[in-house]
Amino acid sequence: MSADTMRAVVQDGFGGPEVLRVERVPRPVPLPTEVLVRVHAAGINPVDWKTRGGTGMAGLLGEPPFTLGWDVSGVVEEVGFGVTTLKAGDEVYGMPWFPRVANAYAEYVTAPARQWARKPATIDHVHAAAVPLAALTAWQAVVDTAHVTAGQRVLITAAAGGVGHFAVQFARHLGAHVIATASAARHPWLKELGANESVDYTATRFEDAVKDVDVVIDLVGDAHDSTSTRSLKVLRPGGLLVAIPAGVSPELAQAAEAAGVRVTPFLVEPDGAALTAIAGLIDAGEVAVEVEETFPLEQAGAAHARGEAGRTRGKLVLTVTN
Ligand SMILES: NC(=O)c1ccc[n+]([C@@H]2O[C@H](COP(=O)([O-])OP(=O)(O)OC[C@H]3O[C@@H](n4cnc5c(N)ncnc54)[C@H](OP(=O)(O)O)[C@@H]3O)[C@@H](O)[C@H]2O)c1
């Protein structure tokens, strides 16, 4: 096969998991300040299947054909002119270009050097590829947006998922009292990760069991059982709801104002420096990375179907062999 081409998952139209197929496409070339990375593993996120179906970031990516994926762990193949911080052979991970197209479901990805960070040394590429988008979301919500401090009470909905399992660990690391929502089978694991209390959302409405919360990190949204709106009830006066899945509707903003609490929309951003800090926590044994299942690149559709079922513990990852 030509060294000028590579395998990538492409889709020619919006639709179900069956629209994803592998084909050979041109291999990217790094521009000045960019780094070409040989992808070992690519993480899967809900925004991938939402975009595949025509929502998510589809409005930004435009009409297919395009290649999905934003989470990469791999090895630097080549650096563009001017890059001084990375060199060929370095192991890196990142969430480059988001929310523009990053083409991560592929054998090679190019992106600006500073959107990458050194891969955590103590985990393999599969686990490293599970980190960037989910952990940056958790970090930017818990640390940069809510400024969680020791002793605060933090409620995290969908705590057993990709973002949630990092948010639990970051909030606990900061000394917060962490309350998680998850199905009962996940509670022992969430306790190991640092949750002080867990509520089984299938049996109990969390607003009946939880109160005096300083920060809600909501990963479920109003589309499911009005979760964002219900979470306003558990906040202390002046408390903050970070509404992650679908932003803040006018109705939610009005309800928050009436309740005397704050609410903010949120969208994750590339941040190599934060990924370096997160790698430090992983390598120090402070933060664990949960990968429930891996799929080869050719089975990206099956991986999406698995994720869309909404029951993933931690993350799903595509393995990419070269
Ligand atoms: N705005 C942004 O920048 C941004 C960034 C990342 C993610 N997101 C969005 O945030 C959401 C979560 O992302 P993710 O990657 O963490 O998803 P995920 O890994 O697919 O979430 C799966 C988890 O959701 C749990 N769950 C499902 N319904 C629940 C409910 N009603 N209450 C509590 N838990 C429930 C499941 O727990 P059980 O198995 O215990 O049922 C499962 O562990 C998605 O909508 C995603 O698109 C937004």
PDB file of C-alpha atoms in Angstrom, residues 162-304:
ATOM      1  CA  GLY A 162     -16.900   8.381  30.493  1.00  0.00           C
ATOM      2  CA  VAL A 163     -17.043  11.949  31.816  1.00  0.00           C
ATOM      3  CA  GLY A 164     -18.648  11.017  35.126  1.00  0.00           C
ATOM      4  CA  HIS A 165     -15.983   8.590  36.318  1.00  0.00           C
ATOM      5  CA  PHE A 166     -13.319  11.272  35.824  1.00  0.00           C
ATOM      6  CA  ALA A 167     -15.479  13.991  37.417  1.00  0.00           C
ATOM      7  CA  VAL A 168     -15.948  11.834  40.535  1.00  0.00           C
ATOM      8  CA  GLN A 169     -12.189  11.381  40.865  1.00  0.00           C
ATOM      9  CA  PHE A 170     -11.279  15.039  40.212  1.00  0.00           C
ATOM     10  CA  ALA A 171     -13.892  16.342  42.671  1.00  0.00           C
ATOM     11  CA  ARG A 172     -12.743  13.860  45.311  1.00  0.00           C
ATOM     12  CA  HIS A 173      -9.095  14.783  44.655  1.00  0.00           C
ATOM     13  CA  LEU A 174     -10.030  18.401  45.409  1.00  0.00           C
ATOM     14  CA  GLY A 175     -11.532  17.297  48.735  1.00  0.00           C
ATOM     15  CA  ALA A 176     -15.189  17.599  47.826  1.00  0.00           C
ATOM     16  CA  HIS A 177     -18.010  15.430  49.224  1.00  0.00           C
ATOM     17  CA  VAL A 178     -19.066  13.566  46.070  1.00  0.00           C
ATOM     18  CA  ILE A 179     -22.607  12.330  45.414  1.00  0.00           C
ATOM     19  CA  ALA A 180     -23.064  10.169  42.316  1.00  0.00           C
ATOM     20  CA  THR A 181     -26.107   8.958  40.392  1.00  0.00           C
ATOM     21  CA  ALA A 182     -25.799   5.530  38.742  1.00  0.00           C
ATOM     22  CA  SER A 183     -27.563   2.182  38.631  1.00  0.00           C
ATOM     23  CA  ALA A 184     -27.024   0.114  41.802  1.00  0.00           C
ATOM     24  CA  ALA A 185     -24.545  -2.353  40.264  1.00  0.00           C
ATOM     25  CA  ARG A 186     -22.099   0.518  39.731  1.00  0.00           C
ATOM     26  CA  HIS A 187     -22.136   1.801  43.315  1.00  0.00           C
ATOM     27  CA  PRO A 188     -19.267  -0.318  44.755  1.00  0.00           C
ATOM     28  CA  TRP A 189     -16.982   0.742  41.890  1.00  0.00           C
ATOM     29  CA  LEU A 190     -17.954   4.412  42.265  1.00  0.00           C
ATOM     30  CA  LYS A 191     -17.144   4.169  45.976  1.00  0.00           C
ATOM     31  CA  GLU A 192     -13.658   2.905  45.049  1.00  0.00           C
ATOM     32  CA  LEU A 193     -13.259   5.922  42.743  1.00  0.00           C
ATOM     33  CA  GLY A 194     -14.154   8.276  45.592  1.00  0.00           C
ATOM     34  CA  ALA A 195     -17.933   8.762  45.622  1.00  0.00           C
ATOM     35  CA  ASN A 196     -19.088   9.352  49.213  1.00  0.00           C
ATOM     36  CA  GLU A 197     -22.730   8.590  48.368  1.00  0.00           C
ATOM     37  CA  SER A 198     -24.467   7.040  45.356  1.00  0.00           C
ATOM     38  CA  VAL A 199     -28.118   7.282  44.377  1.00  0.00           C
ATOM     39  CA  ASP A 200     -29.708   4.560  42.221  1.00  0.00           C
ATOM     40  CA  TYR A 201     -31.533   6.703  39.677  1.00  0.00           C
ATOM     41  CA  THR A 202     -33.665   3.722  38.593  1.00  0.00           C
ATOM     42  CA  ALA A 203     -35.216   3.454  42.073  1.00  0.00           C
ATOM     43  CA  THR A 204     -34.982   6.916  43.670  1.00  0.00           C
ATOM     44  CA  ARG A 205     -35.405  10.451  42.402  1.00  0.00           C
ATOM     45  CA  PHE A 206     -32.147  12.092  43.458  1.00  0.00           C
ATOM     46  CA  GLU A 207     -33.927  15.273  44.587  1.00  0.00           C
ATOM     47  CA  ASP A 208     -35.701  13.178  47.238  1.00  0.00           C
ATOM     48  CA  ALA A 209     -32.379  11.914  48.624  1.00  0.00           C
ATOM     49  CA  VAL A 210     -29.926  14.787  48.180  1.00  0.00           C
ATOM     50  CA  LYS A 211     -29.827  18.402  49.387  1.00  0.00           C
ATOM     51  CA  ASP A 212     -27.501  21.324  50.195  1.00  0.00           C
ATOM     52  CA  VAL A 213     -25.366  20.812  47.100  1.00  0.00           C
ATOM     53  CA  ASP A 214     -22.866  23.488  46.009  1.00  0.00           C
ATOM     54  CA  VAL A 215     -22.233  22.222  42.467  1.00  0.00           C
ATOM     55  CA  VAL A 216     -24.129  19.922  40.110  1.00  0.00           C
ATOM     56  CA  ILE A 217     -22.179  18.454  37.193  1.00  0.00           C
ATOM     57  CA  ASP A 218     -25.136  17.268  35.094  1.00  0.00           C
ATOM     58  CA  LEU A 219     -24.254  14.714  32.428  1.00  0.00           C
ATOM     59  CA  VAL A 220     -27.808  13.558  31.712  1.00  0.00           C
ATOM     60  CA  GLY A 221     -29.680  16.718  30.680  1.00  0.00           C
ATOM     61  CA  ASP A 222     -33.314  17.711  30.450  1.00  0.00           C
ATOM     62  CA  ALA A 223     -33.973  15.365  27.525  1.00  0.00           C
ATOM     63  CA  HIS A 224     -34.004  12.498  30.047  1.00  0.00           C
ATOM     64  CA  ASP A 225     -36.602  12.892  32.768  1.00  0.00           C
ATOM     65  CA  SER A 226     -35.954  16.654  33.139  1.00  0.00           C
ATOM     66  CA  THR A 227     -32.706  15.885  34.971  1.00  0.00           C
ATOM     67  CA  SER A 228     -31.184  19.388  34.680  1.00  0.00           C
ATOM     68  CA  THR A 229     -34.362  21.096  35.888  1.00  0.00           C
ATOM     69  CA  ARG A 230     -34.805  18.605  38.742  1.00  0.00           C
ATOM     70  CA  SER A 231     -31.199  19.166  39.817  1.00  0.00           C
ATOM     71  CA  LEU A 232     -31.970  22.834  40.582  1.00  0.00           C
ATOM     72  CA  LYS A 233     -33.929  21.603  43.616  1.00  0.00           C
ATOM     73  CA  VAL A 234     -30.863  20.126  45.324  1.00  0.00           C
ATOM     74  CA  LEU A 235     -28.688  23.253  45.053  1.00  0.00           C
ATOM     75  CA  ARG A 236     -28.009  25.640  47.908  1.00  0.00           C
ATOM     76  CA  PRO A 237     -28.872  29.300  47.248  1.00  0.00           C
ATOM     77  CA  GLY A 238     -26.213  30.604  44.848  1.00  0.00           C
ATOM     78  CA  GLY A 239     -25.102  27.065  43.917  1.00  0.00           C
ATOM     79  CA  LEU A 240     -24.026  26.244  40.357  1.00  0.00           C
ATOM     80  CA  LEU A 241     -25.412  23.806  37.782  1.00  0.00           C
ATOM     81  CA  VAL A 242     -22.975  23.012  34.952  1.00  0.00           C
ATOM     82  CA  ALA A 243     -25.348  21.794  32.210  1.00  0.00           C
ATOM     83  CA  ILE A 244     -23.130  19.642  30.014  1.00  0.00           C
ATOM     84  CA  PRO A 245     -25.172  17.600  27.477  1.00  0.00           C
ATOM     85  CA  ALA A 246     -27.344  20.220  25.802  1.00  0.00           C
ATOM     86  CA  GLY A 247     -26.656  23.686  27.164  1.00  0.00           C
ATOM     87  CA  VAL A 248     -29.217  25.890  28.895  1.00  0.00           C
ATOM     88  CA  SER A 249     -32.723  26.356  27.482  1.00  0.00           C
ATOM     89  CA  PRO A 250     -34.576  29.628  28.219  1.00  0.00           C
ATOM     90  CA  GLU A 251     -36.897  27.595  30.477  1.00  0.00           C
ATOM     91  CA  LEU A 252     -33.959  26.170  32.466  1.00  0.00           C
ATOM     92  CA  ALA A 253     -32.378  29.626  32.792  1.00  0.00           C
ATOM     93  CA  GLN A 254     -35.689  31.019  34.064  1.00  0.00           C
ATOM     94  CA  ALA A 255     -36.156  28.155  36.544  1.00  0.00           C
ATOM     95  CA  ALA A 256     -32.610  28.685  37.868  1.00  0.00           C
ATOM     96  CA  GLU A 257     -33.199  32.387  38.357  1.00  0.00           C
ATOM     97  CA  ALA A 258     -36.468  31.712  40.164  1.00  0.00           C
ATOM     98  CA  ALA A 259     -34.693  29.199  42.427  1.00  0.00           C
ATOM     99  CA  GLY A 260     -31.857  31.620  43.238  1.00  0.00           C
ATOM    100  CA  VAL A 261     -29.155  29.388  41.756  1.00  0.00           C
ATOM    101  CA  ARG A 262     -26.728  29.727  38.841  1.00  0.00           C
ATOM    102  CA  VAL A 263     -26.582  27.662  35.652  1.00  0.00           C
ATOM    103  CA  THR A 264     -24.029  27.654  32.861  1.00  0.00           C
ATOM    104  CA  PRO A 265     -23.754  25.945  29.480  1.00  0.00           C
ATOM    105  CA  PHE A 266     -20.468  24.222  28.744  1.00  0.00           C
ATOM    106  CA  LEU A 267     -18.391  22.992  25.800  1.00  0.00           C
ATOM    107  CA  VAL A 268     -15.047  21.239  26.188  1.00  0.00           C
ATOM    108  CA  GLU A 269     -11.942  22.809  24.561  1.00  0.00           C
ATOM    109  CA  PRO A 270      -8.558  21.363  23.507  1.00  0.00           C
ATOM    110  CA  ASP A 271      -6.006  21.942  26.275  1.00  0.00           C
ATOM    111  CA  GLY A 272      -2.598  20.259  26.156  1.00  0.00           C
ATOM    112  CA  ALA A 273      -1.544  21.820  29.472  1.00  0.00           C
ATOM    113  CA  ALA A 274      -4.553  20.346  31.302  1.00  0.00           C
ATOM    114  CA  LEU A 275      -3.808  16.956  29.722  1.00  0.00           C
ATOM    115  CA  THR A 276      -0.283  17.186  31.159  1.00  0.00           C
ATOM    116  CA  ALA A 277      -1.747  17.831  34.618  1.00  0.00           C
ATOM    117  CA  ILE A 278      -4.210  14.941  34.186  1.00  0.00           C
ATOM    118  CA  ALA A 279      -1.372  12.619  33.065  1.00  0.00           C
ATOM    119  CA  GLY A 280       0.432  13.554  36.289  1.00  0.00           C
ATOM    120  CA  LEU A 281      -2.566  12.464  38.376  1.00  0.00           C
ATOM    121  CA  ILE A 282      -2.870   9.195  36.442  1.00  0.00           C
ATOM    122  CA  ASP A 283       0.833   8.420  36.805  1.00  0.00           C
ATOM    123  CA  ALA A 284       0.668   9.238  40.529  1.00  0.00           C
ATOM    124  CA  GLY A 285      -2.098   6.652  40.916  1.00  0.00           C
ATOM    125  CA  GLU A 286      -4.626   9.342  41.897  1.00  0.00           C
ATOM    126  CA  VAL A 287      -6.907   8.810  38.903  1.00  0.00           C
ATOM    127  CA  ALA A 288      -7.931   5.506  37.298  1.00  0.00           C
ATOM    128  CA  VAL A 289      -9.076   5.097  33.686  1.00  0.00           C
ATOM    129  CA  GLU A 290     -11.886   2.617  33.005  1.00  0.00           C
ATOM    130  CA  VAL A 291     -12.179   1.030  29.549  1.00  0.00           C
ATOM    131  CA  GLU A 292     -15.142  -1.311  29.285  1.00  0.00           C
ATOM    132  CA  GLU A 293     -14.526  -2.659  25.782  1.00  0.00           C
ATOM    133  CA  THR A 294     -12.306  -2.188  22.723  1.00  0.00           C
ATOM    134  CA  PHE A 295     -13.216  -2.612  19.050  1.00  0.00           C
ATOM    135  CA  PRO A 296     -10.990  -2.718  15.954  1.00  0.00           C
ATOM    136  CA  LEU A 297     -11.290   0.251  13.580  1.00  0.00           C
ATOM    137  CA  GLU A 298     -13.351  -1.911  11.196  1.00  0.00           C
ATOM    138  CA  GLN A 299     -16.012  -2.317  13.911  1.00  0.00           C
ATOM    139  CA  ALA A 300     -16.566   1.384  14.600  1.00  0.00           C
ATOM    140  CA  GLY A 301     -20.274   0.885  13.852  1.00  0.00           C
ATOM    141  CA  ALA A 302     -20.592  -1.868  16.463  1.00  0.00           C
ATOM    142  CA  ALA A 303     -18.781   0.351  18.964  1.00  0.00           C
ATOM    143  CA  HIS A 304     -21.245   3.173  18.298  1.00  0.00           C
TER     144      HIS A 304
END
